[in-house]
Short mmCIF file of C-alpha atoms in Angstrom, two decimals:
data_model
loop_
_atom_site.label_atom_id
_atom_site.label_comp_id
_atom_site.label_asym_id
_atom_site.label_seq_id
_atom_site.Cartn_x
_atom_site.Cartn_y
_atom_site.Cartn_z
CA MET A 1 -106.70 32.68 46.22
CA ASN A 2 -106.91 31.41 49.66
CA ARG A 3 -105.47 33.57 52.24
CA ARG A 4 -104.20 33.85 56.04
CA GLU A 5 -103.00 37.14 57.34
CA ILE A 6 -98.61 36.55 57.21
CA VAL A 7 -97.06 38.07 60.58
CA LEU A 8 -94.85 40.52 58.94
CA GLY A 9 -91.25 40.03 59.07
CA SER A 10 -91.74 36.46 58.94
CA ILE A 11 -89.76 33.64 57.04
CA VAL A 12 -91.59 32.57 54.21
CA HIS A 13 -91.66 29.62 52.74
CA VAL A 14 -92.57 29.27 48.80
CA LEU A 15 -93.54 25.81 47.56
CA GLY A 16 -94.90 24.87 44.26
CA ALA A 17 -94.81 20.87 44.05
CA ARG A 18 -94.72 17.43 45.55
CA PRO A 19 -91.28 17.60 46.33
CA ASN A 20 -91.25 20.95 48.04
CA PHE A 21 -93.12 19.70 50.32
CA VAL A 22 -91.37 16.83 51.67
CA LYS A 23 -87.83 19.45 52.15
CA ALA A 24 -90.12 21.84 53.76
CA ALA A 25 -91.47 19.72 55.89
CA PRO A 26 -88.58 19.12 58.33
CA VAL A 27 -87.18 22.43 57.48
CA ILE A 28 -90.75 24.12 58.90
CA GLY A 29 -90.90 21.80 61.98
CA ALA A 30 -87.37 22.76 63.01
CA LEU A 31 -87.45 26.49 62.69
CA ARG A 32 -91.10 25.89 64.71
CA ALA A 33 -88.95 24.19 67.68
CA ALA A 34 -86.96 27.43 67.17
CA ASN A 35 -89.78 29.51 67.88
CA ALA A 36 -89.55 31.60 64.44
CA GLU A 37 -91.92 33.22 63.15
CA GLN A 38 -92.74 31.85 59.67
CA ALA A 39 -96.17 31.65 57.35
CA VAL A 40 -96.40 29.06 53.79
CA VAL A 41 -97.01 29.90 49.96
CA HIS A 42 -98.13 27.69 48.42
CA THR A 43 -98.12 28.57 44.62
CA GLY A 44 -100.75 26.13 42.99
CA GLN A 45 -97.79 25.12 40.18
CA HIS A 46 -99.31 21.30 41.56
CA TYR A 47 -103.04 22.05 42.07
CA ASP A 48 -104.35 18.69 41.71
CA GLU A 49 -105.38 16.95 45.92
CA ARG A 50 -103.06 14.07 45.11
CA MET A 51 -100.51 16.01 43.72
CA SER A 52 -100.48 18.30 46.78
CA GLU A 53 -102.80 18.77 49.23
CA ILE A 54 -102.77 15.24 50.53
CA PHE A 55 -99.05 15.85 51.11
CA PHE A 56 -99.79 18.98 54.45
CA HIS A 57 -101.89 16.29 56.14
CA GLU A 58 -99.29 13.70 55.84
CA LEU A 59 -96.29 15.18 56.43
CA GLY A 60 -97.68 17.76 59.14
CA LEU A 61 -97.61 20.48 57.34
CA PRO A 62 -99.00 23.84 58.99
CA GLU A 63 -102.00 24.30 56.01
CA PRO A 64 -100.60 27.05 53.42
CA ASP A 65 -101.08 30.97 54.50
CA VAL A 66 -101.79 31.87 50.97
CA ASN A 67 -102.47 29.68 48.16
CA LEU A 68 -101.94 31.32 44.52
CA GLY A 69 -103.47 28.66 42.44
CA VAL A 70 -101.27 29.29 39.72
CA GLY A 71 -102.69 26.06 37.81
CA SER A 72 -100.65 24.74 34.77
CA GLY A 73 -99.18 25.98 31.87
CA SER A 74 -96.39 26.96 29.63
CA HIS A 75 -93.38 27.86 31.27
CA ALA A 76 -93.65 31.49 30.60
CA ALA A 77 -97.55 31.53 30.86
CA GLN A 78 -96.66 30.11 34.39
CA THR A 79 -93.89 31.49 35.35
CA ALA A 80 -95.51 34.92 34.94
CA ALA A 81 -98.55 34.19 37.06
CA LEU A 82 -95.64 33.16 39.57
CA LEU A 83 -93.70 36.73 39.64
CA THR A 84 -96.70 38.89 39.93
CA GLY A 85 -98.61 36.77 42.91
CA LEU A 86 -95.49 36.75 44.52
CA GLU A 87 -94.61 40.45 44.13
CA GLY A 88 -97.89 41.45 45.52
CA GLU A 89 -97.20 38.83 48.59
CA PHE A 90 -93.87 40.02 49.27
CA THR A 91 -94.55 43.35 48.55
CA SER A 92 -97.70 43.54 51.20
CA ARG A 93 -95.67 41.29 53.85
CA SER A 94 -91.76 42.11 53.93
CA PRO A 95 -90.49 38.58 55.26
CA ALA A 96 -86.97 38.75 56.86
CA LEU A 97 -86.53 36.04 54.52
CA VAL A 98 -87.48 33.84 51.36
CA ILE A 99 -87.25 29.93 51.41
CA VAL A 100 -87.38 27.81 48.20
CA TYR A 101 -86.79 24.33 47.99
CA GLY A 102 -85.20 22.58 44.96
CA ASP A 103 -85.53 23.60 41.03
CA VAL A 104 -89.56 24.48 39.96
CA ASN A 105 -90.91 27.35 37.80
CA SER A 106 -92.14 28.62 41.86
CA THR A 107 -88.46 27.87 43.00
CA ILE A 108 -86.46 30.90 40.73
CA ALA A 109 -89.97 32.94 40.31
CA ALA A 110 -89.40 33.78 43.96
CA ALA A 111 -86.25 33.96 43.70
CA LEU A 112 -86.55 36.61 41.06
CA VAL A 113 -88.76 38.51 42.97
CA ALA A 114 -87.03 38.49 46.59
CA ALA A 115 -83.67 39.79 44.77
CA LYS A 116 -85.36 42.47 43.08
CA LEU A 117 -87.30 43.47 46.46
CA HIS A 118 -83.94 42.90 48.56
CA ILE A 119 -85.42 40.19 50.39
CA PRO A 120 -82.81 37.80 51.42
CA ILE A 121 -83.50 34.46 50.37
CA ALA A 122 -82.48 30.60 51.45
CA HIS A 123 -82.09 27.96 48.74
CA VAL A 124 -82.42 24.24 49.99
CA GLU A 125 -80.60 22.08 47.64
CA ALA A 126 -78.44 24.11 46.07
CA GLY A 127 -75.42 23.46 43.79
CA LEU A 128 -77.03 20.08 42.37
CA ARG A 129 -76.27 20.35 38.15
CA SER A 130 -76.53 18.02 35.64
CA PHE A 131 -74.92 20.21 33.38
CA ASP A 132 -77.62 19.53 30.43
CA MET A 133 -79.27 23.37 29.88
CA THR A 134 -81.99 22.09 27.57
CA MET A 135 -83.27 20.60 31.21
CA PRO A 136 -85.41 23.44 32.30
CA GLU A 137 -85.06 22.43 35.83
CA GLU A 138 -81.23 23.05 35.67
CA VAL A 139 -81.86 26.80 34.07
CA ASN A 140 -83.66 27.52 37.19
CA ARG A 141 -81.41 26.02 39.56
CA ARG A 142 -78.42 27.70 38.11
CA LEU A 143 -80.19 31.04 38.74
CA THR A 144 -81.70 31.05 42.03
CA ASP A 145 -78.03 29.85 43.05
CA GLN A 146 -77.00 33.06 42.16
CA LEU A 147 -79.17 35.07 43.30
CA SER A 148 -79.33 33.42 46.94
CA ASP A 149 -77.89 34.68 49.87
CA LEU A 150 -78.14 31.30 51.72
CA CYS A 151 -77.32 28.08 49.70
CA PHE A 152 -77.89 25.03 51.37
CA ALA A 153 -76.21 22.15 49.59
CA THR A 154 -77.69 18.60 50.12
CA SER A 155 -73.65 16.56 48.81
CA PRO A 156 -70.22 17.54 48.62
CA GLU A 157 -70.09 17.61 45.01
CA ALA A 158 -72.82 20.18 45.38
CA VAL A 159 -70.51 22.68 47.31
CA GLY A 160 -67.77 22.45 44.80
CA HIS A 161 -70.33 23.38 42.33
CA LEU A 162 -71.50 26.85 43.76
CA ALA A 163 -67.58 26.87 44.34
CA ARG A 164 -66.79 27.10 40.86
CA GLU A 165 -69.11 29.04 39.98
CA GLY A 166 -68.15 31.99 42.20
CA VAL A 167 -70.82 31.47 44.71
CA PRO A 168 -68.94 33.13 48.33
CA VAL A 169 -68.11 30.42 50.40
CA GLU A 170 -69.81 31.96 53.76
CA ARG A 171 -73.38 31.69 51.71
CA VAL A 172 -72.50 28.08 51.44
CA HIS A 173 -73.79 25.64 54.15
CA LEU A 174 -73.86 21.27 53.52
CA VAL A 175 -76.02 20.21 55.87
CA GLY A 176 -77.58 17.09 54.39
CA ASN A 177 -80.48 16.08 52.78
CA PRO A 178 -84.00 17.14 54.32
CA MET A 179 -86.42 14.73 51.70
CA ILE A 180 -84.11 11.97 53.50
CA ASP A 181 -85.52 13.77 57.01
CA THR A 182 -88.68 12.81 56.04
CA LEU A 183 -87.73 10.02 54.99
CA LEU A 184 -86.25 8.50 57.72
CA ALA A 185 -89.08 9.63 60.24
CA ASN A 186 -91.76 8.14 58.34
CA LEU A 187 -90.12 4.77 57.73
CA GLY A 188 -92.88 3.04 60.39
CA LYS A 189 -95.48 4.47 58.01
CA PHE A 190 -94.87 2.84 54.91
CA ASP A 191 -96.67 -0.22 54.87
CA THR A 192 -96.01 -1.95 51.33
CA ALA A 193 -99.02 -5.09 52.19
CA LYS A 194 -101.34 -2.14 52.52
CA VAL A 195 -100.59 -0.23 49.31
CA ARG A 196 -100.20 -3.99 47.51
CA ALA A 197 -104.14 -5.01 49.13
CA GLU A 198 -105.59 -1.13 48.25
CA HIS A 199 -104.76 -1.85 44.42
CA GLY A 200 -104.39 -5.33 43.63
CA LEU A 201 -100.92 -5.31 43.09
CA PRO A 202 -98.81 -8.31 42.72
CA GLU A 203 -95.91 -10.11 45.02
CA ARG A 204 -93.14 -8.93 43.13
CA TYR A 205 -93.58 -5.79 40.35
CA VAL A 206 -91.08 -3.07 39.27
CA LEU A 207 -92.17 0.73 40.09
CA ALA A 208 -91.91 3.06 37.61
CA THR A 209 -92.53 7.14 37.46
CA MET A 210 -91.81 8.64 33.77
CA HIS A 211 -92.65 12.93 33.73
CA ARG A 212 -89.71 14.53 32.24
CA PRO A 213 -89.99 16.93 29.29
CA ALA A 214 -87.47 14.85 27.11
CA ASN A 215 -89.01 11.60 27.69
CA VAL A 216 -93.03 12.59 27.74
CA ASP A 217 -93.50 15.17 25.85
CA ALA A 218 -92.93 14.10 22.03
CA PRO A 219 -95.70 12.34 20.89
CA GLU A 220 -92.92 10.31 19.71
CA THR A 221 -90.64 9.50 22.28
CA ALA A 222 -93.55 8.62 24.67
CA ALA A 223 -93.83 5.95 22.07
CA ALA A 224 -90.82 4.44 22.07
CA LEU A 225 -90.79 5.09 26.18
CA VAL A 226 -93.92 2.76 26.48
CA ARG A 227 -92.58 0.10 23.83
CA HIS A 228 -89.67 -0.89 26.36
CA LEU A 229 -91.27 -0.23 29.58
CA HIS A 230 -93.50 -3.09 27.73
CA GLY A 231 -90.35 -4.87 27.59
CA VAL A 232 -89.89 -4.48 31.42
CA ALA A 233 -93.11 -5.90 32.05
CA ASP A 234 -92.59 -9.05 29.74
CA LEU A 235 -89.73 -10.08 33.08
CA ALA A 236 -92.13 -8.53 35.66
CA ASP A 237 -95.66 -6.27 36.22
CA VAL A 238 -94.33 -2.77 36.21
CA VAL A 239 -96.33 -0.54 38.51
CA ILE A 240 -96.67 3.31 37.19
CA PRO A 241 -98.64 6.10 39.16
CA VAL A 242 -99.09 8.29 36.01
CA HIS A 243 -98.20 11.84 36.14
CA PRO A 244 -99.93 14.52 34.68
CA ARG A 245 -97.42 15.44 32.74
CA GLY A 246 -97.39 13.20 30.14
CA ARG A 247 -100.50 11.26 30.53
CA ALA A 248 -101.66 11.85 27.65
CA ASN A 249 -99.09 11.09 25.27
CA LEU A 250 -98.07 8.06 27.44
CA MET A 251 -101.23 6.49 27.56
CA ALA A 252 -102.23 7.48 23.49
CA ALA A 253 -98.64 4.90 22.92
CA GLY A 254 -100.40 2.04 24.80
CA LEU A 255 -99.25 2.22 28.17
CA ALA A 256 -101.91 0.27 29.47
CA ASP A 257 -102.14 -2.15 26.35
CA HIS A 258 -99.92 -4.65 27.88
CA PRO A 259 -101.62 -6.72 30.34
CA GLY A 260 -98.06 -6.58 33.10
CA VAL A 261 -98.60 -2.77 33.59
CA HIS A 262 -100.85 -1.36 36.37
CA VAL A 263 -101.52 1.99 35.83
CA LEU A 264 -102.18 3.73 39.24
CA GLU A 265 -103.44 7.71 39.47
CA PRO A 266 -101.07 9.36 40.94
CA LEU A 267 -100.20 8.41 45.41
CA GLY A 268 -100.01 10.40 48.20
CA TYR A 269 -96.35 10.49 49.22
CA ILE A 270 -96.97 7.16 52.73
CA ASP A 271 -98.39 5.10 49.77
CA PHE A 272 -95.90 5.80 47.18
CA VAL A 273 -92.86 5.09 49.61
CA ALA A 274 -94.20 2.49 50.49
CA ALA A 275 -94.58 0.77 47.18
CA VAL A 276 -91.48 1.95 46.27
CA ARG A 277 -89.89 0.33 49.30
CA GLY A 278 -91.14 -2.80 48.29
CA ALA A 279 -90.63 -3.04 45.03
CA ALA A 280 -88.10 -5.38 42.60
CA ALA A 281 -86.75 -2.09 41.11
CA VAL A 282 -87.40 1.48 40.35
CA VAL A 283 -87.69 2.64 36.43
CA THR A 284 -87.60 6.39 36.69
CA ASP A 285 -86.16 10.04 35.26
CA SER A 286 -87.33 11.80 38.52
CA GLY A 287 -84.65 13.21 41.08
CA GLY A 288 -85.86 13.31 43.99
CA LEU A 289 -86.29 9.28 43.73
CA GLN A 290 -82.53 8.72 42.89
CA GLU A 291 -82.36 9.60 46.38
CA GLU A 292 -85.34 7.64 48.29
CA THR A 293 -84.00 4.33 45.82
CA THR A 294 -80.56 5.32 47.54
CA ILE A 295 -81.54 4.88 51.47
CA LEU A 296 -83.80 1.95 50.93
CA GLY A 297 -81.33 0.15 49.10
CA VAL A 298 -83.77 -0.27 45.95
CA PRO A 299 -82.04 -0.81 42.70
CA CYS A 300 -82.64 2.12 40.61
CA LEU A 301 -82.39 2.64 36.47
CA THR A 302 -83.07 6.28 35.84
CA VAL A 303 -83.47 6.89 32.04
CA ARG A 304 -81.75 10.20 31.51
CA PRO A 305 -78.39 10.46 30.68
CA ASN A 306 -77.19 12.63 33.45
CA THR A 307 -77.95 13.60 36.54
CA GLU A 308 -77.21 16.42 38.79
CA ARG A 309 -77.70 13.46 41.80
CA PRO A 310 -74.24 11.74 41.09
CA ILE A 311 -73.93 10.46 44.97
CA THR A 312 -77.02 8.42 44.46
CA ILE A 313 -74.57 6.30 41.71
CA THR A 314 -71.68 6.19 44.01
CA HIS A 315 -72.58 5.99 47.15
CA GLY A 316 -76.78 4.88 46.66
CA THR A 317 -78.08 1.92 43.84
CA ASN A 318 -79.36 4.48 40.96
CA ARG A 319 -77.68 3.87 37.18
CA LEU A 320 -78.33 6.13 34.29
CA VAL A 321 -79.89 3.89 31.08
CA GLY A 322 -81.39 4.97 27.81
CA PHE A 323 -83.70 3.71 26.21
CA ALA A 324 -82.03 0.96 24.68
CA GLU A 325 -80.45 -0.49 28.12
CA LEU A 326 -83.56 -0.60 29.93
CA VAL A 327 -84.70 -3.98 29.22
CA PRO A 328 -80.92 -5.43 29.93
CA ALA A 329 -80.36 -3.59 32.98
CA ALA A 330 -83.55 -4.58 34.41
CA ARG A 331 -83.23 -8.00 33.78
CA LYS A 332 -79.84 -7.81 35.31
CA VAL A 333 -81.24 -6.58 38.32
CA LEU A 334 -84.14 -8.30 38.48
CA GLU A 335 -81.56 -11.48 38.22
CA THR A 336 -79.43 -10.33 41.57
CA GLY A 337 -82.13 -8.84 43.68
CA HIS A 338 -81.59 -5.62 45.64
CA ALA A 339 -78.42 -3.83 45.92
CA ASP A 340 -76.67 -3.15 49.10
CA THR A 341 -75.96 0.22 50.09
CA PRO A 342 -72.51 -0.33 51.62
CA ARG A 343 -71.86 3.81 52.18
CA LYS A 344 -74.47 6.43 53.34
CA PRO A 345 -73.72 9.62 51.30
CA PRO A 346 -72.67 12.18 54.32
CA LEU A 347 -75.04 14.04 56.12
CA TRP A 348 -77.95 12.08 54.99
CA ASP A 349 -79.28 11.12 58.71
CA GLY A 350 -82.41 12.65 59.52
CA GLN A 351 -80.65 16.43 61.40
CA ALA A 352 -80.81 18.25 57.79
CA GLY A 353 -83.73 20.32 59.11
CA PRO A 354 -82.43 21.03 62.51
CA ARG A 355 -79.13 21.75 60.37
CA ILE A 356 -81.20 24.51 58.47
CA ALA A 357 -82.72 26.01 61.25
CA ASP A 358 -79.74 26.61 63.27
CA VAL A 359 -77.41 28.18 60.12
CA ILE A 360 -81.27 30.45 59.59
CA MET A 361 -81.90 31.75 62.69
CA GLU A 362 -78.05 32.81 63.65
CA TYR A 363 -78.40 34.40 60.41
CA LEU A 364 -81.08 36.36 60.76
CA GLY A 365 -79.77 37.24 64.68
CA ASP A 366 -76.71 39.00 63.33
CA ARG A 367 -78.74 41.17 60.83
CA PRO A 368 -79.82 44.16 61.77
CA ALA A 369 -83.24 44.84 62.68
#
């Protein structure tokens, strides 16, 4: 475990996986501009360099003050290691506020530890709901929101979900989407031609990402998914940076056996979004990618029965598809071209980070020392 001294009473950001880093960057930057004392605890939930360290460099995040190095494992084993490691950090450092992001195991573990130590919690990306309790992320979201003193929502329907669940209105703040802050701040760096040249990609391609347990954990399901991805590759080349989760099952099912499928290692943030920006369409089960394609205007086919981000359907380019619908939907998208985005979701304007920082500084200023 790597660590540097953390100032007592700091605002502590707990980050565990690559989506957390993208969401945290504008919040950390805005709090830095407000001269807040802050520290970063990296749990090491994503420990591959391409899944974590490169994000710190590309997004201008400070080096973590602590890296717990918990690594992978079952949900129980990983969460247990997170609880133990985070309890030690919070007990010794007494944070003024713990900020958690999204819905990964690091998020719920940090919220549980902070709540039991009576440390205030802020949840960035609160109120998202798929209403599918078979998803580990849905469990994490719901519990984290109930424990949080500040719930930062990215969309109006998220505010409604929190209200229906009894979260007091004074805890809830509609601030916009910090992931979109990061996207807009880096638009000039997304060089699709460079990524194509570096990886030998064709001019026209569909970009795919798949990592949800429901799609990749069972060998028979992964094999069915691969058959349908091959069907998409019959229409246009498919570029797929393969997430460590599900790699073994997807490759065993013959993912790379189709001549039109280009299997890549995970990409850093800049290269990945550049590849998304240049895609004719995206096929995914990722939550954040539904949001990024909405702003970039790239058609997105989400291979899931539900989404916790319905605003990407009503205001964006996203569509939910099952396995059987994937190839016909891809054919239609490839025939009609890029989607128009007539309405941008409210407050997805690149200023979510400063809004969050303003609320936090006011909240901490109102609390007794």
